[in-house]
Coordinates of C-alpha atoms in Angstrom, one line a residue:
M1 CA -12.2 33.5 14.6
F2 CA -10.7 31.2 12.6
L3 CA -7.2 32.0 14.1
D4 CA -7.9 30.6 17.4
W5 CA -10.0 27.5 16.5
F6 CA -7.3 26.6 14.2
F7 CA -4.5 26.6 16.7
L8 CA -6.3 26.5 19.3
G9 CA -8.6 23.8 18.5
D10 CA -12.6 22.8 18.6
D11 CA -12.6 18.5 18.3
V12 CA -16.3 19.6 16.5
L13 CA -15.1 21.8 14.0
W14 CA -12.2 19.8 13.4
S15 CA -14.3 16.5 13.2
K16 CA -16.8 18.8 10.4
L17 CA -13.0 18.7 8.5
R18 CA -12.2 15.3 8.7
R19 CA -15.8 14.1 7.0
C20 CA -15.5 17.1 4.6
V21 CA -12.3 15.5 3.9
D22 CA -13.6 11.5 3.7
I23 CA -16.1 12.4 1.3
P24 CA -13.8 13.6 -1.9
F25 CA -11.5 10.9 -0.8
L26 CA -13.7 7.9 -0.5
I27 CA -15.7 9.6 -4.3
S28 CA -12.0 10.0 -5.4
G29 CA -10.9 6.2 -4.7
V30 CA -14.6 4.9 -5.6
V31 CA -13.7 6.6 -9.4
L32 CA -10.3 5.9 -9.7
T33 CA -11.2 1.8 -9.0
F34 CA -14.2 2.0 -11.5
Y35 CA -11.7 3.2 -13.9
V36 CA -8.4 1.5 -13.4
G37 CA -11.5 -1.6 -13.6
A38 CA -12.7 -0.3 -17.1
S39 CA -8.6 -0.7 -18.2
A40 CA -8.6 -4.2 -16.8
F41 CA -11.6 -4.9 -19.2
G42 CA -9.2 -3.0 -21.9
L43 CA -11.6 -0.5 -22.5
V44 CA -9.5 2.4 -22.3
K45 CA -7.2 3.1 -24.9
N46 CA -4.6 5.7 -24.6
S47 CA -2.0 5.3 -21.5
A48 CA -1.3 8.9 -22.2
E49 CA -4.2 9.0 -20.8
H50 CA -4.5 6.6 -19.1
Y51 CA -1.8 6.8 -16.3
S52 CA -1.9 10.5 -15.8
N53 CA -5.8 10.0 -15.0
F54 CA -4.0 7.6 -12.2
I55 CA -1.0 9.1 -10.7
L56 CA -3.6 12.6 -10.9
G57 CA -6.3 10.3 -8.5
T58 CA -3.5 9.0 -6.5
C59 CA -2.1 12.8 -6.1
I60 CA -5.9 14.0 -5.2
M61 CA -6.3 11.4 -2.8
T62 CA -2.5 11.8 -0.8
G63 CA -3.6 15.3 -0.4
L64 CA -6.4 15.0 1.1
L65 CA -5.0 12.1 3.2
A66 CA -2.3 14.4 4.5
I67 CA -5.5 16.3 5.3
R68 CA -7.4 14.1 7.1
S69 CA -3.9 12.9 9.1
L70 CA -3.6 16.5 10.7
A71 CA -7.5 16.9 11.8
D72 CA -6.7 13.4 13.6
E73 CA -4.0 15.0 15.1
K74 CA -6.3 17.8 16.4
I75 CA -9.1 15.6 17.0
S76 CA -7.0 13.3 19.3
N77 CA -4.8 16.2 21.0
T78 CA -1.8 14.9 19.3
V79 CA -0.4 17.6 17.8
K80 CA 3.3 17.9 17.0
P81 CA 5.2 20.9 15.8
F82 CA 5.1 23.3 13.5
F83 CA 1.1 22.0 13.1
A84 CA -0.3 25.2 11.0
G85 CA 3.3 25.2 8.7
R86 CA 2.8 21.2 8.0
F87 CA -0.9 21.9 7.1
A88 CA 0.0 24.4 4.8
F89 CA 2.7 22.3 3.3
A90 CA -0.4 19.7 3.1
V91 CA -2.6 22.4 1.2
A92 CA -0.3 23.3 -1.5
A93 CA 0.7 20.1 -2.0
L94 CA -2.8 19.2 -2.9
V95 CA -3.6 21.8 -4.9
L96 CA 0.1 21.7 -6.8
S97 CA -0.1 18.0 -7.5
A98 CA -3.8 18.9 -9.2
I99 CA -3.0 22.1 -11.3
G100 CA 0.3 20.6 -12.1
M101 CA -1.4 16.7 -13.2
G102 CA -4.6 18.3 -14.7
Y103 CA -2.5 20.5 -17.1
V104 CA -0.3 17.3 -17.2
R105 CA -3.8 14.7 -17.9
Y106 CA -5.5 17.7 -20.1
N107 CA -2.5 17.9 -22.6
A108 CA -1.6 14.3 -22.5
I109 CA -1.6 13.5 -26.0
A110 CA -0.3 16.8 -26.8
L111 CA 2.7 16.4 -25.2
E112 CA 2.9 12.8 -26.1
Q113 CA 3.6 13.7 -29.4
V114 CA 6.1 17.2 -29.1
Q115 CA 8.3 15.0 -26.3
P116 CA 11.0 16.1 -25.7
F117 CA 10.5 19.2 -27.3
F118 CA 8.5 20.9 -24.7
T119 CA 7.3 24.7 -25.1
E120 CA 7.8 27.2 -21.7
T121 CA 4.6 27.1 -20.0
Q122 CA 5.0 22.8 -20.3
M123 CA 8.2 22.7 -18.8
I124 CA 6.4 24.9 -15.5
F125 CA 3.4 22.8 -15.1
G126 CA 6.4 20.1 -15.7
W127 CA 8.2 21.3 -12.3
I128 CA 4.9 21.6 -10.5
M129 CA 3.8 18.0 -11.2
T130 CA 7.4 17.4 -9.7
V131 CA 7.7 19.8 -6.6
S132 CA 4.0 18.9 -5.8
I133 CA 4.9 14.5 -5.8
L134 CA 8.2 15.3 -3.6
M135 CA 6.0 16.9 -1.6
L136 CA 3.5 14.9 -1.4
T137 CA 6.2 11.7 -0.9
L138 CA 7.8 13.5 1.6
I139 CA 4.7 14.0 3.6
H140 CA 3.4 10.3 3.5
W141 CA 6.8 8.5 3.0
G142 CA 9.6 10.9 4.8
L143 CA 12.7 12.6 4.6
L144 CA 15.2 10.0 3.5
L145 CA 13.4 8.7 0.6
T146 CA 12.4 11.9 -0.6
S147 CA 15.9 13.4 -0.4
I148 CA 17.0 9.7 -2.4
I149 CA 14.7 11.3 -5.2
T150 CA 15.1 14.6 -5.2
I151 CA 19.5 14.3 -5.5
S152 CA 18.7 11.7 -8.3
I153 CA 16.7 14.4 -9.9
I154 CA 18.7 17.0 -9.4
Y155 CA 22.4 14.8 -10.3
F156 CA 20.2 14.5 -13.8
F157 CA 20.2 18.0 -14.2
L158 CA 23.3 19.1 -13.3
G159 CA 25.8 15.8 -12.9
Y160 CA 27.6 17.6 -15.5
L161 CA 29.0 20.1 -13.8
I162 CA 31.3 17.4 -11.4
E163 CA 34.6 17.2 -12.4
N164 CA 35.1 13.6 -11.4
P165 CA 35.3 11.9 -14.5
L166 CA 33.4 8.8 -13.1
F167 CA 30.7 11.0 -11.4
M168 CA 29.9 13.4 -14.7
T169 CA 27.4 12.4 -17.1
P170 CA 26.5 13.9 -20.2
E171 CA 25.4 18.1 -20.1
Y172 CA 21.5 17.5 -21.1
D173 CA 19.3 20.2 -22.3
P174 CA 16.2 20.7 -19.2
E175 CA 13.8 19.6 -21.5
F176 CA 15.1 16.4 -22.3
V177 CA 15.9 15.6 -18.8
M178 CA 11.8 16.7 -17.6
N179 CA 10.9 14.2 -20.3
Y180 CA 12.5 11.4 -18.8
I181 CA 10.9 12.6 -15.0
G182 CA 7.3 12.6 -16.3
L183 CA 6.1 15.0 -19.1
G184 CA 6.8 12.5 -21.3
T185 CA 4.1 10.2 -20.2
N186 CA 5.4 7.1 -20.5
Q187 CA 8.6 8.1 -18.5
G188 CA 10.3 8.9 -14.9
F189 CA 6.9 9.3 -12.8
Y190 CA 4.8 7.0 -15.4
Y191 CA 6.6 4.3 -15.6
L192 CA 6.4 2.2 -12.0
A193 CA 2.3 4.0 -12.0
Q194 CA 1.9 1.4 -14.7
V195 CA 2.6 -1.4 -12.0
A196 CA 0.4 0.2 -9.5
A197 CA -2.6 0.7 -11.8
D198 CA -2.1 -2.8 -14.1
S199 CA -0.9 -5.3 -11.5
V200 CA -1.0 -3.9 -7.7
Y201 CA -3.8 -1.8 -7.6
F202 CA -7.1 -4.5 -7.0
L203 CA -4.4 -7.4 -5.5
I204 CA -4.5 -4.3 -2.1
I205 CA -7.9 -4.0 -1.9
Y206 CA -8.9 -7.6 -2.1
A207 CA -6.5 -7.9 0.5
A208 CA -8.4 -4.6 2.9
I209 CA -11.8 -6.5 2.2
L210 CA -11.0 -9.7 3.1
L211 CA -9.7 -8.7 6.4
G212 CA -13.1 -6.2 6.5
V213 CA -15.0 -9.4 6.4
G214 CA -13.2 -11.3 9.3
M215 CA -10.5 -13.4 7.8
L216 CA -7.3 -12.1 10.7
D217 CA -10.2 -13.2 13.0
M218 CA -10.3 -16.1 11.5
V219 CA -6.8 -17.1 10.6
L220 CA -5.4 -16.0 14.3
D221 CA -8.2 -19.1 15.4
V222 CA -6.5 -21.9 13.0
G223 CA -3.1 -20.4 14.7
K224 CA -4.8 -21.2 18.3
I225 CA -5.2 -24.7 17.2
A226 CA -1.4 -25.4 15.9
G227 CA -0.4 -23.4 19.4
R228 CA -2.3 -25.7 21.8
R229 CA -0.5 -28.4 20.4
V230 CA 3.3 -27.1 20.8
S231 CA 5.1 -25.4 24.1
G232 CA 5.3 -21.7 24.0
G233 CA 1.9 -21.8 21.2
A234 CA 1.0 -18.6 21.9
A235 CA 3.2 -18.0 19.0
G236 CA 1.0 -19.4 16.7
P237 CA -1.4 -17.9 16.0
A238 CA 1.2 -14.6 15.0
I239 CA 3.5 -17.1 13.3
I240 CA 0.4 -19.2 11.2
G241 CA -1.9 -15.6 11.4
S242 CA 0.9 -13.3 9.9
G243 CA 2.4 -16.1 7.7
I244 CA -1.2 -16.5 6.0
V245 CA -1.8 -12.6 5.8
A246 CA 1.1 -11.8 4.7
S247 CA 0.8 -14.2 1.4
I248 CA -2.3 -11.9 1.0
M249 CA -1.1 -8.8 1.8
G250 CA 2.5 -8.5 0.6
Q251 CA 3.3 -5.8 3.3
A252 CA 5.2 -5.8 6.8
V253 CA 4.2 -3.0 8.5
S254 CA 0.7 -2.9 7.7
N255 CA 0.7 -6.6 9.0
V256 CA 2.8 -5.8 12.0
V257 CA -0.3 -3.7 12.5
L258 CA -3.2 -5.6 12.2
T259 CA -2.0 -8.4 14.1
G260 CA 0.4 -7.6 16.4
R261 CA -1.7 -5.6 18.5
L262 CA -3.9 -9.2 19.0
T263 CA -0.5 -11.2 19.2
V264 CA 2.4 -9.5 20.7
P265 CA -0.4 -9.5 24.4
M266 CA -1.3 -13.0 24.3
M267 CA 2.3 -14.0 23.6
R268 CA 3.4 -12.1 26.8
K269 CA 0.7 -13.8 28.9
Y270 CA 1.9 -16.6 27.8
G271 CA 6.0 -16.0 28.9
Y272 CA 7.2 -14.4 26.2
K273 CA 9.4 -11.0 27.2
G274 CA 8.3 -7.7 25.2
S275 CA 11.2 -7.7 23.2
M276 CA 11.0 -11.4 22.1
A277 CA 7.0 -11.2 21.2
G278 CA 7.9 -8.5 19.2
A279 CA 10.5 -9.9 17.3
I280 CA 8.4 -12.7 16.4
E281 CA 5.7 -10.7 15.2
A282 CA 7.3 -8.3 13.1
T283 CA 10.0 -11.5 11.7
A284 CA 6.9 -13.7 10.6
S285 CA 5.5 -10.5 8.8
T286 CA 8.6 -9.7 6.7
A287 CA 6.9 -12.6 5.5
G288 CA 4.7 -10.7 3.4
Q289 CA 7.8 -9.3 1.1
I290 CA 8.4 -12.9 0.2
M291 CA 5.3 -14.6 0.4
P292 CA 3.3 -15.9 -2.6
P293 CA 0.7 -15.1 -4.1
I294 CA 0.7 -11.7 -2.9
M295 CA 4.2 -10.5 -2.7
G296 CA 5.7 -6.9 -1.8
L297 CA 5.5 -4.6 -4.3
A298 CA 9.7 -5.0 -5.4
A299 CA 8.1 -8.9 -7.3
F300 CA 6.2 -6.3 -9.4
I301 CA 9.0 -4.5 -10.3
I302 CA 12.0 -7.5 -11.0
A303 CA 8.5 -8.6 -13.1
S304 CA 8.0 -5.3 -14.8
F305 CA 12.4 -4.7 -15.0
L306 CA 12.5 -8.3 -16.3
N307 CA 9.4 -7.9 -18.6
K308 CA 8.1 -11.4 -17.3
A309 CA 4.7 -12.5 -15.6
Y310 CA 4.2 -11.6 -12.3
I311 CA 3.2 -15.2 -11.7
D312 CA 6.7 -16.3 -12.8
V313 CA 8.0 -14.5 -9.8
A314 CA 6.3 -15.6 -6.7
L315 CA 6.6 -18.4 -7.8
S316 CA 10.1 -18.3 -7.6
A317 CA 9.6 -17.3 -3.9
L318 CA 7.8 -20.0 -2.9
I319 CA 10.6 -22.6 -1.8
P320 CA 12.5 -19.7 -0.4
G321 CA 9.4 -18.4 1.2
L322 CA 8.9 -21.4 2.7
L323 CA 11.9 -21.9 3.8
Y324 CA 12.1 -19.0 5.7
L325 CA 8.8 -19.5 8.0
V326 CA 9.9 -23.1 8.6
G327 CA 13.3 -21.0 9.9
V328 CA 10.8 -19.0 12.6
C329 CA 9.0 -21.7 13.8
I330 CA 12.2 -23.7 14.8
A331 CA 13.8 -20.5 15.7
V332 CA 10.6 -20.1 18.0
A333 CA 10.7 -24.1 19.0
V334 CA 13.7 -23.5 21.0
H335 CA 13.1 -20.4 22.3
A336 CA 10.3 -22.1 23.9
R337 CA 12.2 -25.6 24.8
R338 CA 14.4 -23.5 26.2
Y339 CA 12.8 -21.5 28.7
E340 CA 10.0 -24.1 29.0
L341 CA 7.1 -21.9 27.9
P342 CA 3.6 -23.7 28.3
K343 CA 0.9 -24.6 25.1
L344 CA -1.8 -22.4 24.2
V345 CA -5.1 -23.1 26.7
E346 CA -7.0 -19.9 24.8
K347 CA -10.3 -20.4 23.4
V348 CA -10.8 -21.7 19.8
D349 CA -13.9 -20.3 17.9
T350 CA -14.6 -23.0 15.4
E351 CA -17.9 -21.8 14.5
R352 CA -16.0 -18.8 13.2
I353 CA -13.6 -20.9 11.3
K354 CA -15.8 -22.8 9.4
R355 CA -18.3 -19.7 8.5
L356 CA -15.5 -17.7 7.6
L357 CA -13.6 -20.5 5.7
P358 CA -15.3 -20.6 1.9
T359 CA -15.1 -16.9 2.0
F360 CA -11.2 -17.3 2.0
I361 CA -10.7 -20.3 0.3
I362 CA -12.8 -19.7 -2.7
S363 CA -12.0 -15.8 -3.3
F364 CA -8.2 -17.1 -2.7
G365 CA -8.3 -20.3 -5.1
V366 CA -9.9 -18.1 -8.0
V367 CA -7.1 -15.3 -7.4
L368 CA -4.0 -18.4 -7.0
W369 CA -5.8 -20.1 -10.1
F370 CA -6.2 -16.5 -12.4
L371 CA -2.7 -15.8 -11.4
L372 CA -1.3 -19.3 -12.2
G373 CA -3.0 -19.0 -15.5
Y374 CA -1.0 -16.3 -16.3
R375 CA -3.9 -13.5 -16.6
S376 CA -3.4 -9.7 -15.5
P377 CA -3.3 -9.5 -11.7
A378 CA -5.8 -6.4 -11.6
I379 CA -8.4 -9.5 -13.5
A380 CA -7.4 -11.9 -10.5
G381 CA -7.6 -9.0 -7.5
L382 CA -11.5 -7.9 -9.5
W383 CA -12.6 -11.7 -9.7
G384 CA -11.6 -12.5 -5.5
I385 CA -13.1 -8.8 -4.5
G386 CA -15.8 -10.1 -5.6
L387 CA -16.5 -13.5 -4.4
A388 CA -15.2 -12.4 -0.8
L389 CA -18.2 -9.7 -1.1
L390 CA -20.6 -12.9 -1.9
F391 CA -19.6 -15.3 0.4
A392 CA -19.3 -13.4 3.3
M393 CA -23.2 -13.0 3.0
F394 CA -23.3 -16.4 4.1
Q395 CA -21.6 -16.1 7.0
G396 CA -24.5 -16.2 9.2
K397 CA -23.6 -13.9 12.4
F398 CA -20.2 -13.4 11.6
R399 CA -21.2 -11.3 8.6
P400 CA -19.6 -8.1 8.1
T401 CA -22.1 -5.1 8.8
R402 CA -21.9 -2.1 6.9
Q403 CA -19.6 -0.1 8.8
Q404 CA -16.6 -3.0 8.9
L405 CA -17.6 -2.8 5.3
Y406 CA -16.9 0.5 5.0
D407 CA -13.7 0.2 7.2
A408 CA -12.9 -2.2 4.8
V409 CA -12.8 -0.2 1.8
Q410 CA -11.6 2.7 3.4
E411 CA -8.3 1.2 4.7
G412 CA -7.9 -0.5 0.8
F413 CA -8.1 2.9 -0.9
Y414 CA -5.4 4.6 1.7
L415 CA -3.1 1.6 1.3
V416 CA -3.8 1.8 -2.7
A417 CA -3.3 4.9 -2.5
I418 CA 0.0 5.6 -0.4
L419 CA 1.4 2.8 -2.0
S420 CA 1.0 3.8 -5.5
L421 CA 2.8 7.4 -5.0
L422 CA 5.5 5.6 -3.2
L423 CA 5.3 3.8 -6.6
I424 CA 4.8 6.8 -9.0
A425 CA 7.4 8.9 -7.3
V426 CA 10.0 6.0 -7.0
G427 CA 10.0 5.4 -10.7

């Protein structure tokens, strides 16, 4: 009976499984968020235990996300090939990562004291941790990135076997290599976990909360105001809306998904070809990587490598980011003139702008003020989240529902989990 349900599918049972996965995912996200928040205020002292907890929480959340994604395939009847194998792979990744990182967390202080002279048992759990993180990376980030990381690890272990002196490495002890992969609790997987936990975490959740309280519709309305005044104005919501959202999210792909579903149909309606509409949206959304104050993950990594405050990197990118958006505007204006595209005549909801603008301006301004004051990005993000939720309560008929806030929190946990996994794996 189980096999019939598993292979043939039962929407009700798969929906129950999805809900069963959602609950521990949400609990894990809430616990991890409170924990990272406590660390932002200096309540967590030991770094080895702290980042072990963070990586363990990230592994559990991404493992649950993998199972939830497979359940969604069954529910929506869009099952891809090798479903059973992929399901078993996801469950194995979740279990192995919990075991491997659970062991590392439990023995974090001991591992820190004995590194790199690890015992055979410690090496076994180190391999379990390494393989499970690579499995999760394969699920969420694909074969290319996982292959590069795997080859790098193999090269670290076996590079001495290469005869070409240009590529040959010294022969390292396996324990020494494993120390740099992650058992040492301050190298390898831990290296960029510090960036994820201390800098990126709350800024990503802040962006998700802003979108949950209605900021996306508000910035698109602002873009419509500009679009009503220029030829080819249907691109206005895409450029202005995506530019503003980009400066909050720092993610190009998520930006395209969020704004593109609204802006691309609008541009096509006003005469833009589908390819051009998609290109404008993608180009404008790419500003998320380079537009301050909240930039892509690379900016946080640069700050970490250079041992500089993140805001110094962000300020250095301000003029290039603005020039990029100006270049996009010029290119769209030339295209609109060439094809004689009309102005935008869509209705603008000015009441929405008036109601939602304080939520955005005040919370975003405080985040910017903290960053410019060289305060921790985590503290800035926490203040932004609190103020956004507070002022959202005074948005009148545009006040977000509980379901909208719940969805925003879920989206925030999803983004922060997979992006943290990316930083952990790349480290």
